[in-house]
Coordinates of C-alpha atoms in Angstrom, one line a residue:
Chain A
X1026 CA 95.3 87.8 76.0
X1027 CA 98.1 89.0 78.2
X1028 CA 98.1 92.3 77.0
X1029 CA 94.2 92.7 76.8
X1030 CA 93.9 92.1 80.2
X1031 CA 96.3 94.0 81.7
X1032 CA 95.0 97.1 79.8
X1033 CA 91.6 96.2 80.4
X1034 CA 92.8 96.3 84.5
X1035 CA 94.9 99.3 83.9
X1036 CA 92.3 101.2 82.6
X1037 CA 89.7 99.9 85.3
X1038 CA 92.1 101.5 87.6
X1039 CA 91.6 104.9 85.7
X1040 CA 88.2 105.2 86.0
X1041 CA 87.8 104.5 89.4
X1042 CA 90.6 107.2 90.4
X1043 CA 88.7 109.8 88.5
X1044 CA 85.2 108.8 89.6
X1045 CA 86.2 108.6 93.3
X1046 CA 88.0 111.8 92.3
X1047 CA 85.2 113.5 91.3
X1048 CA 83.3 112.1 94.0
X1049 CA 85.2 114.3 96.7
X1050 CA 85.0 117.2 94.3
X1051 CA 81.6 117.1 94.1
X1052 CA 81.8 117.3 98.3
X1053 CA 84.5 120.5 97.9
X1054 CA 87.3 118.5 98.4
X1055 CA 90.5 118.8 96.3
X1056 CA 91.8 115.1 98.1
X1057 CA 93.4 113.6 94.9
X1058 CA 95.0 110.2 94.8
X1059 CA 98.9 109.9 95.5
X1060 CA 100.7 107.4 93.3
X1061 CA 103.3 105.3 93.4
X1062 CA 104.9 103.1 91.4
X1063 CA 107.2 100.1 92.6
X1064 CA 109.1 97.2 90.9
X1065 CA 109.2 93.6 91.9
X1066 CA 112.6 92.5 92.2
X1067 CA 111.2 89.0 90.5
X1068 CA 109.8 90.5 87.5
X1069 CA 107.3 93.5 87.3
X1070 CA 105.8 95.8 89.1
X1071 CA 102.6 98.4 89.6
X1072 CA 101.1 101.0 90.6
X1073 CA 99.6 102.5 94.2
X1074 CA 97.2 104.5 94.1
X1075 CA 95.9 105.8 97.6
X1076 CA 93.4 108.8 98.3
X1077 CA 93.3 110.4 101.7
X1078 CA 90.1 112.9 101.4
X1079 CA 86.8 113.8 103.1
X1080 CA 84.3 111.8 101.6
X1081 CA 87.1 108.6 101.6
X1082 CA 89.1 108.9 104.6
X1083 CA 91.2 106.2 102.7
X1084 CA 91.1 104.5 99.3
X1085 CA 93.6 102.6 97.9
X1086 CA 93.5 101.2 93.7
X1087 CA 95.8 99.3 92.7
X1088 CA 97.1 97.5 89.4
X1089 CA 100.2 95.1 88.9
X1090 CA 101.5 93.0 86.3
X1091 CA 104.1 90.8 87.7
X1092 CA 105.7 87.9 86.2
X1093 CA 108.4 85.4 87.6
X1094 CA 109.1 82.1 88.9
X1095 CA 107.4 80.7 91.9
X1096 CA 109.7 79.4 94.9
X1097 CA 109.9 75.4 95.1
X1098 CA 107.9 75.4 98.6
X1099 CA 105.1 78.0 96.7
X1100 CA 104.8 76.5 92.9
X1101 CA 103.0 72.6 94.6
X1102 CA 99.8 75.3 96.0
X1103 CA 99.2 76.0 92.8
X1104 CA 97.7 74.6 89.5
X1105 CA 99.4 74.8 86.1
X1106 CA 102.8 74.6 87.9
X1107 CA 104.0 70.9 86.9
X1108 CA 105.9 71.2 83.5
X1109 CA 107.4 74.8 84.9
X1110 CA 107.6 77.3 87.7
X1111 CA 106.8 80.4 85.3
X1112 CA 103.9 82.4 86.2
X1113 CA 102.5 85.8 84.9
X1114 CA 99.8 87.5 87.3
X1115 CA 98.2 90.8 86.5
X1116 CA 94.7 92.3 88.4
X1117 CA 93.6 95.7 89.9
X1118 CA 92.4 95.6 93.6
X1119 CA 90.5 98.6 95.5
X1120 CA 89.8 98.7 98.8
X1121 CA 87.5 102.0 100.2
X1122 CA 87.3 103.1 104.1
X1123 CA 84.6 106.1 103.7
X1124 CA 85.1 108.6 106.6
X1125 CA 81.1 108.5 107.6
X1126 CA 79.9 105.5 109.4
X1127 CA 76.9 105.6 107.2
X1128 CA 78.7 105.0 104.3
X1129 CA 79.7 100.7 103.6
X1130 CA 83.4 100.0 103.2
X1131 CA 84.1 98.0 99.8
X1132 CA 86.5 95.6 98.4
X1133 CA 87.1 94.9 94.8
X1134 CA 89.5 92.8 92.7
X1135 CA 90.0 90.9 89.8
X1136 CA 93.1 89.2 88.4
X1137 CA 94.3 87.1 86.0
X1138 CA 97.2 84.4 86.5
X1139 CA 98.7 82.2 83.7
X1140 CA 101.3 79.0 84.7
X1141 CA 100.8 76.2 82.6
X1142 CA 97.5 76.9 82.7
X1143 CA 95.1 80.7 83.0
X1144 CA 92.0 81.7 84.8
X1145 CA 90.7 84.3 86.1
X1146 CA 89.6 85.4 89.7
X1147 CA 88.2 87.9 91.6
X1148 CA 85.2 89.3 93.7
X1149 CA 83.5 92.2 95.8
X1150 CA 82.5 92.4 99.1
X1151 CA 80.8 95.3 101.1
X1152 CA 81.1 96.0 104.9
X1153 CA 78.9 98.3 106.5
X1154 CA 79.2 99.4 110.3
X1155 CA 75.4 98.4 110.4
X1156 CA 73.8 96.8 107.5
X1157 CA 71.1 98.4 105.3
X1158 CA 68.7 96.0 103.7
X1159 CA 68.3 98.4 100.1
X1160 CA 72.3 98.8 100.3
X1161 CA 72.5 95.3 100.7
X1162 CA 70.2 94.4 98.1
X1163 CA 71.2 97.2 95.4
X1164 CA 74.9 95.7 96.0
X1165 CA 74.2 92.2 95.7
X1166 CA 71.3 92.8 92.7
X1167 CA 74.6 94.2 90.9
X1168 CA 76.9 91.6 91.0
X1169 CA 74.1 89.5 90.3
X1170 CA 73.2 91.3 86.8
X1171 CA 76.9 91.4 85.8
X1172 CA 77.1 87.6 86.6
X1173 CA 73.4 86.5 84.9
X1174 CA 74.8 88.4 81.8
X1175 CA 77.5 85.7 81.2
X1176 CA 77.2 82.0 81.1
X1177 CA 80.3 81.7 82.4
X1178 CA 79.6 83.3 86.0
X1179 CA 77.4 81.5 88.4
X1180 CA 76.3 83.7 91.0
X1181 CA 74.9 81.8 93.6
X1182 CA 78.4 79.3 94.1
X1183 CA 80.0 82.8 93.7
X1184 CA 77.9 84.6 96.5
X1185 CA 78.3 81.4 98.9
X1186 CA 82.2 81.2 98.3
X1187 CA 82.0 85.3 99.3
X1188 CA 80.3 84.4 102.7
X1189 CA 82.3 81.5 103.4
X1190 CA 85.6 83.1 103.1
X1191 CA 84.5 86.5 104.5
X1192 CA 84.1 85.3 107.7
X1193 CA 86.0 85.3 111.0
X1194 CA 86.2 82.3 112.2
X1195 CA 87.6 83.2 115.9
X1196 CA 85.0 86.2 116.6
X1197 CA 82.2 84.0 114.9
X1198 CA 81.5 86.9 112.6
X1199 CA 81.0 87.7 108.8
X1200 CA 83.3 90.3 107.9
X1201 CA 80.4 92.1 106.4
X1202 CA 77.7 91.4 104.2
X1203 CA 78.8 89.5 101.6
X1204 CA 79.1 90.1 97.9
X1205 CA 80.9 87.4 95.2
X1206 CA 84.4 85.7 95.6
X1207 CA 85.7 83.3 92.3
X1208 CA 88.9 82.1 92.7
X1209 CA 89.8 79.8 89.5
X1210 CA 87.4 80.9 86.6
X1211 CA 88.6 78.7 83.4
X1212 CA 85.6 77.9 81.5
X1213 CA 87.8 76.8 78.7
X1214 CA 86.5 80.3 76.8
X1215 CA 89.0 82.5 77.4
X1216 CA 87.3 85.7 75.6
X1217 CA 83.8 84.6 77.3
X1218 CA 85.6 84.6 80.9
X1219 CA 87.6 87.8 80.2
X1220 CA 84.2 89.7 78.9
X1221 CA 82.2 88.4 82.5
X1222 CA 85.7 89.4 84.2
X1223 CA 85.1 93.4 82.8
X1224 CA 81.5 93.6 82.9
X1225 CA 82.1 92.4 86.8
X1226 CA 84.4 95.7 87.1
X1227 CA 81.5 98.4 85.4
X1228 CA 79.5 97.1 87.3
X1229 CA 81.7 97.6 90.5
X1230 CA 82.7 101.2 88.9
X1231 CA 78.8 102.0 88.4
X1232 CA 77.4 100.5 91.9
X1233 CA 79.6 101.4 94.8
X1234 CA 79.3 106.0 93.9
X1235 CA 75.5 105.1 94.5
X1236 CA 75.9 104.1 97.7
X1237 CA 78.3 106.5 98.5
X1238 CA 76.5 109.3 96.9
X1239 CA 73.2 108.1 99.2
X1240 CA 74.9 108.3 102.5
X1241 CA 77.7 110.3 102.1
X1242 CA 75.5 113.6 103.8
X1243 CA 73.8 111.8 106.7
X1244 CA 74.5 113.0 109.9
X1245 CA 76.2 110.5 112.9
X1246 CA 77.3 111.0 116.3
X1247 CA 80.5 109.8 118.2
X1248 CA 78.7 106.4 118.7
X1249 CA 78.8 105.7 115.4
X1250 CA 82.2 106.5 114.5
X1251 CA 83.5 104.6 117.5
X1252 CA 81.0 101.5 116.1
X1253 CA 83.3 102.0 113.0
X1254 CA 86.4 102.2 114.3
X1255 CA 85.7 98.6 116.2
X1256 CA 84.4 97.1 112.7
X1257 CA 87.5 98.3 111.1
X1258 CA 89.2 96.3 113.8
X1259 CA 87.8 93.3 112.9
X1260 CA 88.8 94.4 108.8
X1261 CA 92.4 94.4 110.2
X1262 CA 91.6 90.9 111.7
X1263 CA 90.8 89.3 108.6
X1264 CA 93.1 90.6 106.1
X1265 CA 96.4 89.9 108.3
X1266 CA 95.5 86.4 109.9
X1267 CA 93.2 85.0 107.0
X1268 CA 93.2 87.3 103.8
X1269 CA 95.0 84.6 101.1
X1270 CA 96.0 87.4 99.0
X1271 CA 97.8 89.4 101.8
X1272 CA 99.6 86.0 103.3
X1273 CA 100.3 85.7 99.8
X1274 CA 101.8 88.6 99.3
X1275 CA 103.7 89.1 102.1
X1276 CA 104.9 85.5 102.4
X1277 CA 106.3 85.7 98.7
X1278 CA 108.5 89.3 99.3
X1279 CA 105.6 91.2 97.5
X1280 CA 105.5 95.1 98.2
X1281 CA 104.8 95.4 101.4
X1282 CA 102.8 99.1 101.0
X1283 CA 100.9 97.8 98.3
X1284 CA 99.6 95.1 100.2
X1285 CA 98.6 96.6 103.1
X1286 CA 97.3 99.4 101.5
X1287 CA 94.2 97.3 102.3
X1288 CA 94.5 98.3 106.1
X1289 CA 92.2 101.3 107.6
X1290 CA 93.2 104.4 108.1
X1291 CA 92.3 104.2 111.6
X1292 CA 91.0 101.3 113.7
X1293 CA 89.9 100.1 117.7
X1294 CA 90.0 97.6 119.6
Chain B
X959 CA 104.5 73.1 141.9
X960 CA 101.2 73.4 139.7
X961 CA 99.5 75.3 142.6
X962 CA 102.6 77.5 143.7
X963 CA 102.9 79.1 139.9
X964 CA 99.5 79.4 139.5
X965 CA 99.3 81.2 142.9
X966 CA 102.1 83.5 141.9
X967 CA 100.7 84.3 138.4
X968 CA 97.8 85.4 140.3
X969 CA 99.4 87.5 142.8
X970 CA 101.6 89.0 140.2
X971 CA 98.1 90.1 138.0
X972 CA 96.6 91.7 141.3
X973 CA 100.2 93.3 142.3
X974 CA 100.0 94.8 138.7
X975 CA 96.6 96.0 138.7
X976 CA 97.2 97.7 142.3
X977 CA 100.3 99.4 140.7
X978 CA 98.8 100.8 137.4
X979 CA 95.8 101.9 139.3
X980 CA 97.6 103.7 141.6
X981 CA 99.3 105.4 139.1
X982 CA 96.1 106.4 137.3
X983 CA 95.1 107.9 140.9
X984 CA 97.9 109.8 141.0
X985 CA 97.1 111.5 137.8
X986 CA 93.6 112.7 138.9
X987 CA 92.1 110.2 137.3
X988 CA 89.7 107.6 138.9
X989 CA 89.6 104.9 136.0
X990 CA 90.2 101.1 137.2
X991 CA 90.5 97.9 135.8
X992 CA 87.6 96.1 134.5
X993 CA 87.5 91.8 135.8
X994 CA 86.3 89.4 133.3
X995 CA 86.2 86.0 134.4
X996 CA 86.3 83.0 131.1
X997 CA 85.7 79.3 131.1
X998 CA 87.9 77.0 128.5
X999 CA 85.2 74.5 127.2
X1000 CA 87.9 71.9 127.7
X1001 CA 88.9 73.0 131.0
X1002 CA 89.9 75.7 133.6
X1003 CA 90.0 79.4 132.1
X1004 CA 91.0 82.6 133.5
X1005 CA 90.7 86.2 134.6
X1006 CA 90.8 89.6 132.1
X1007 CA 91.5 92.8 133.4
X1008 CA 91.4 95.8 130.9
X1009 CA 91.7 99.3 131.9
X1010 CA 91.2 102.3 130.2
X1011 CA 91.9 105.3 131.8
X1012 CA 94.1 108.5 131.4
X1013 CA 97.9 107.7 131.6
X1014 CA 96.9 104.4 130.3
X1015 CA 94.9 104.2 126.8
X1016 CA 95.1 100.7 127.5
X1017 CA 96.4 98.0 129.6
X1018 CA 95.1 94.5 130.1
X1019 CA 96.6 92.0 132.6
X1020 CA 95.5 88.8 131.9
X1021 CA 95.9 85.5 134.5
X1022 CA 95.0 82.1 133.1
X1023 CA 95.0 78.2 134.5
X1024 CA 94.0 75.9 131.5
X1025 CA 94.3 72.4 131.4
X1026 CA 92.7 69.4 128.7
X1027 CA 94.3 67.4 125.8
X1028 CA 95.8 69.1 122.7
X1029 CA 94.5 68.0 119.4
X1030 CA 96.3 65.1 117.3
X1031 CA 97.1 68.0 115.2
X1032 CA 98.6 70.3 117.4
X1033 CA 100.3 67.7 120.0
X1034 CA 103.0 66.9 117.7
X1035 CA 104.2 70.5 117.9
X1036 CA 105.2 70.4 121.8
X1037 CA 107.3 68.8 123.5
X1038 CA 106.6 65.7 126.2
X1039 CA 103.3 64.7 124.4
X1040 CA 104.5 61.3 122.6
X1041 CA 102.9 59.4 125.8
X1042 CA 100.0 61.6 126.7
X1043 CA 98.1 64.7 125.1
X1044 CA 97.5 66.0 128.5
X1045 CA 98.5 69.3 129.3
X1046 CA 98.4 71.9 132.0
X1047 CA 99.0 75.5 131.7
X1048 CA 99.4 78.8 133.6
X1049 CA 100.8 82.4 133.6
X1050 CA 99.8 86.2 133.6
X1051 CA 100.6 88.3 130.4
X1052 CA 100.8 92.0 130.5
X1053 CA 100.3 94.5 127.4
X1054 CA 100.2 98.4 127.9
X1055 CA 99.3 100.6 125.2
X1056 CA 99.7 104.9 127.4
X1057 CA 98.0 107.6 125.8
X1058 CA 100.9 109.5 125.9
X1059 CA 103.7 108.9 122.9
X1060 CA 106.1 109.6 125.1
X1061 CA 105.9 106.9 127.4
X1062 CA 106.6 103.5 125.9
X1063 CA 104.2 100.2 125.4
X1064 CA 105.1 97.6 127.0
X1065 CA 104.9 93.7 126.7
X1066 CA 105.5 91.2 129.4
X1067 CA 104.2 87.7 130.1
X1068 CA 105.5 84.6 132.5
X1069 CA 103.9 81.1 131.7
X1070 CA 104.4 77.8 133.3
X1071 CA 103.3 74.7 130.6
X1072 CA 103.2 70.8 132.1
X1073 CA 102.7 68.2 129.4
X1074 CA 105.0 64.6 129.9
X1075 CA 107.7 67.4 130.8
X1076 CA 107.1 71.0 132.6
X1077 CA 108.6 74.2 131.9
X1078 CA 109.0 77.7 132.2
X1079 CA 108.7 80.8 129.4
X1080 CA 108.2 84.4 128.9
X1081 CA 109.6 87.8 128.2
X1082 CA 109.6 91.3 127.8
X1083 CA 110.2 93.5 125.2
X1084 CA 110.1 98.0 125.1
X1085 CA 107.7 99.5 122.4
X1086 CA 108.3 103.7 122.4
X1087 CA 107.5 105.4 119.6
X1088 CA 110.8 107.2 119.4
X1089 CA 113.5 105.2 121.2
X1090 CA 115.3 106.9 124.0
X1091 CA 118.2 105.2 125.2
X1092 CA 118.0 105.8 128.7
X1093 CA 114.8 104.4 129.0
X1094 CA 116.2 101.6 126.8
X1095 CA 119.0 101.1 129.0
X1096 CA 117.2 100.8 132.4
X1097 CA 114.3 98.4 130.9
X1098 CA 117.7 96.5 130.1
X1099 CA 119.2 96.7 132.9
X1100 CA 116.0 95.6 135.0
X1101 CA 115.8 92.2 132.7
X1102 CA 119.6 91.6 132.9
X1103 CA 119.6 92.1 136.5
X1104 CA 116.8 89.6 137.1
X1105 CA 118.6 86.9 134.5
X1106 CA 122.0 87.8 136.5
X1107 CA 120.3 86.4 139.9
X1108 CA 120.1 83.4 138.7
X1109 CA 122.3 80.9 137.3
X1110 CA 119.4 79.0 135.5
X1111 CA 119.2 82.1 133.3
X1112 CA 120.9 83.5 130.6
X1113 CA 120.7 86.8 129.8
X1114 CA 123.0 87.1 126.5
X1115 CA 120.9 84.3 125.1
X1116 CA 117.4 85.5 126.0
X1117 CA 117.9 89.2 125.0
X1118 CA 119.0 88.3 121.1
X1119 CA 116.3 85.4 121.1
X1120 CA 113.8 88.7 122.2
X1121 CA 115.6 90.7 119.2
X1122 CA 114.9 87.9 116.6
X1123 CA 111.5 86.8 117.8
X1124 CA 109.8 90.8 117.9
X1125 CA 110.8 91.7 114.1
X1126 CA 108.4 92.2 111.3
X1127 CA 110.4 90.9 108.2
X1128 CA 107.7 92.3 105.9
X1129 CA 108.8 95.9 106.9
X1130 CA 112.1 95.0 107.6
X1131 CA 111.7 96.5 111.4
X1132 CA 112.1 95.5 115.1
X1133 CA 108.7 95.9 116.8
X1134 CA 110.5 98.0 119.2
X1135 CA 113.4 97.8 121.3
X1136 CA 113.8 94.6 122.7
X1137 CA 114.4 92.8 126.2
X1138 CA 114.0 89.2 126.6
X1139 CA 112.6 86.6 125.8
X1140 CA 112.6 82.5 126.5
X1141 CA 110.8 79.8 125.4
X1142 CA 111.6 76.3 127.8
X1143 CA 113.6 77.2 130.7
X1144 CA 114.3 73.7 132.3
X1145 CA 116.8 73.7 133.5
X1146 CA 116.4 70.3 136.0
X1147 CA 115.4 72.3 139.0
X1148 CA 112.2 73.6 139.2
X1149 CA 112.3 75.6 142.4
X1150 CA 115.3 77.7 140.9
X1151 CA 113.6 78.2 137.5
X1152 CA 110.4 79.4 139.2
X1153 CA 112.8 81.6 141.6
X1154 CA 113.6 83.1 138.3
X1155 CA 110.5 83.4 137.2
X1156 CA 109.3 85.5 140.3
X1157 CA 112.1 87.3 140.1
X1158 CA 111.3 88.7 136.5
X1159 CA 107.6 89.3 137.4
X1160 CA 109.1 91.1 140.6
X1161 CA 111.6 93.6 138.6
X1162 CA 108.8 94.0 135.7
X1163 CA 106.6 95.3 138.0
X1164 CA 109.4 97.6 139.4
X1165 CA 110.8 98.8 136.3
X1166 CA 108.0 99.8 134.1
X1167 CA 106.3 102.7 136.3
X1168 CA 109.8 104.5 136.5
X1169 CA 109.6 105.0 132.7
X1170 CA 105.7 105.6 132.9
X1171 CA 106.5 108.3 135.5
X1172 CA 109.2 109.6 133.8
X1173 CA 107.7 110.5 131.0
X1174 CA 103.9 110.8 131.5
X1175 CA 103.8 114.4 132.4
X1176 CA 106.2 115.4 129.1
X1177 CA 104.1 117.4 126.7
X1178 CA 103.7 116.5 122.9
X1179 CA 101.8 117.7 119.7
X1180 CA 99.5 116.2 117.0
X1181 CA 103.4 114.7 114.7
X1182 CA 103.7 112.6 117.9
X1183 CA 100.5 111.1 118.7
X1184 CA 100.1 110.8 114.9
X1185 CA 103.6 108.8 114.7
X1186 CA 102.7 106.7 117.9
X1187 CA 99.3 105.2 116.1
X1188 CA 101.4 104.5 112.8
X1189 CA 103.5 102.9 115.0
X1190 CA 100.8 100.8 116.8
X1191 CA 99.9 100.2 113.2
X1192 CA 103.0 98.1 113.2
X1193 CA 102.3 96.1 116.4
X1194 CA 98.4 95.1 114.9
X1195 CA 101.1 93.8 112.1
X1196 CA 103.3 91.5 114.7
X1197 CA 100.6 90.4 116.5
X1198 CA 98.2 89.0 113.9
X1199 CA 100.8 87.6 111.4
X1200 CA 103.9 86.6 113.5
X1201 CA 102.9 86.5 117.2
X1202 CA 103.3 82.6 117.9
X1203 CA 101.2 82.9 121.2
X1204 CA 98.3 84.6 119.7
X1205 CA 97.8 82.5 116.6
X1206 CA 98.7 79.3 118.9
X1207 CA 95.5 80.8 121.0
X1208 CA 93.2 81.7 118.1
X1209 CA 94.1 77.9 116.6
X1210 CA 93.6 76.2 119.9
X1211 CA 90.2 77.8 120.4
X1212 CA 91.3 80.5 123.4
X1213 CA 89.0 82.9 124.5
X1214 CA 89.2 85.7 121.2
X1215 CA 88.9 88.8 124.1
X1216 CA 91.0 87.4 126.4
X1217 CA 94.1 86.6 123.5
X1218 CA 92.9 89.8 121.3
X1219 CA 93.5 91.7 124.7
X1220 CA 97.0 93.0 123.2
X1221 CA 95.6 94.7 120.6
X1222 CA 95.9 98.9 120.7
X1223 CA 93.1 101.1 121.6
X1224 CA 93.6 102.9 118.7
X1225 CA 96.1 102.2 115.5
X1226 CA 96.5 104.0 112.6
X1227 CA 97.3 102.9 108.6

């Protein structure tokens, strides 16, 4: 199971490089994603993978398979941990800043984590500098169809989790406009949970180039891209005083580049 | 006592403003600072003053007089609150973010906090994007020579308590080049801790325009402006993970613009 997952989220992080890829060709770019490798002195490692082009000012993919033993103070915070401190974690993550206001920014991940015990977890979520009502719905409609496809998933506790954590509780503000967020998928069919777990990612893979490819040519003045520049402030909020999986990270020594490869390219306040 | 700090923070905010104004004149430009007046829901509030203007990108000076109980929760973390949660506070805080990479950012803030017991804090600290050590030197200087006039101060101890509080252990980096900082100056007589206090607001206000002036005028290129928002990156990073007052504010309910002041005008990732 180890090993199907991992290539399942390794190869996930293939396909979106070359499709974002061939997204900026397509715009008569030749922006190709940077990688970079790095090794966690616990046990591990993964790889970076971070575009700066013209249709993505900045997207970051990345995969990791780490393994290890969680601290004494970490290992009570999470399940499975009693009868050992072991763990194994691998996932892909993606986060995508478009340089056009028009375009939504996206988030993407899905992991899977074995102590004692294994689940799955992930989830997408799409911020627009102003919501679109067909974006919206085309988004959500996806993640719906990949989660009514398997018995496993249930989409509506899935979409409320999404909006509860997305949201900013100092600035009274959703982060954006929602999407799904699981965090311990164990539905004691481990194949079942792993099959929702990649039709979650096609469907990512297939939804997100149609809303790029929609808006990527609309015109937008200054005001827009300032209006961006002050939602991507609020992104910034989020993912360094309430994002789990960047506290996480950064609280346990994880790589530091890798996790913050999450961050904008640029951002106002 | 209450009224005599709050008096001074006041005076210090409007003898700052008048400064930094006047040096924005003197550049041409016409750009003043912007008043917002707050209310804390569980009493007093304060006064926000942003500018944004040509030498500076950004500076806020903020004055606030807050007063109420602390929550059960947050009580236990302060000291004097075992027979009451009753608390007053006061001060002026002071972030400036230049346009210019060759001038430095700069941090400063005096605060005055009464709970059972009453004491004094605050600190400076120097954020260029490329350290130059005679500016380093005099912002020194200026802090040591306000500690040095006073015997309830110690300079040794409140310039390494500055280097270990401004770090980012996740990159391994000081946020820039230090000053001071102090957390409960009490020293058993108020008048001469508050002398103190004035003092450092007096040679702040001093200081910080000879390194504005001295560098404002110095041309620089695309690398340096590019380097200065990566490094402003890295202060969005203190701030929202680390910085005790902010996260203290956000907890306690603060006002979000008012605490949020501090943040760049522009930051880079």
């Amino acid at each position: 199971m180890k090993t199907q997952s991992k290539n399942w989220f390794r190869q996930l992080q293939g396909e979106l490089i070359a499709s974002y890829e061939a997204i900026e060709r397509a715009a008569g770019s030749d922006a190709r994603f940077e990688l970079q490798s790095w090794e966690r002195p616990g046990g591990g490692g993964g790889t970076m993978a971070v575009l700066r082009g013209q249709v993505f000012e900045k997207a970051g993919v990345n995969f990791s398979e780490v393994h290890g033993e969680f601290s004494e103070q970490f290992r009570t915070t999470l399940p499975g941990t009693e009868a050992s401190a072991g763990f194994w974690a691998s996932g892909v993550s993606v986060v995508v800043h478009p340089r056009s206001p028009q375009v939504p920014a996206v988030h993407f991940n899905t992991r899977h984590i074995i102590t004692g015990k294994s689940w799955f977890g992930g989830g997408a979520d799409l911020t627009p500098v102003v919501a679109d009502d067909d974006d919206t719905a085309l988004f959500h409609e996806a993640l719906k169809g990949a989660c009514d496809a398997h018995e496993v998933a249930d989409y509506a506790s899935y979409k409320e989790a999404c909006d509860r954590y997305f949201f900013l509780p100092h600035r009274q503000e959703a982060r954006g406009v929602g999407g799904i967020f699981f965090d311990a998928l164990n539905s004691g069919d481990k194949q079942a949970d792993f099959a929702f777990v990649q039709q979650l990612g096609r469907s990512f893979l297939d939804v997100y180039p149609r809303l790029v490819n929609a808006h990527a040519n609309e015109p937008y003045g200054e005001p827009q891209r300032a209006a961006q520049l002050r939602k991507r402030g609020r992104y910034v909020e989020f993912n360094l005083i309430h994002d789990r999986g960047t506290r996480f990270g950064l609280e346990t020594g994880g790589n530091t580049e890798a996790i913050l490869m999450s961050l904008p390219p640029l951002a106002s306040w």
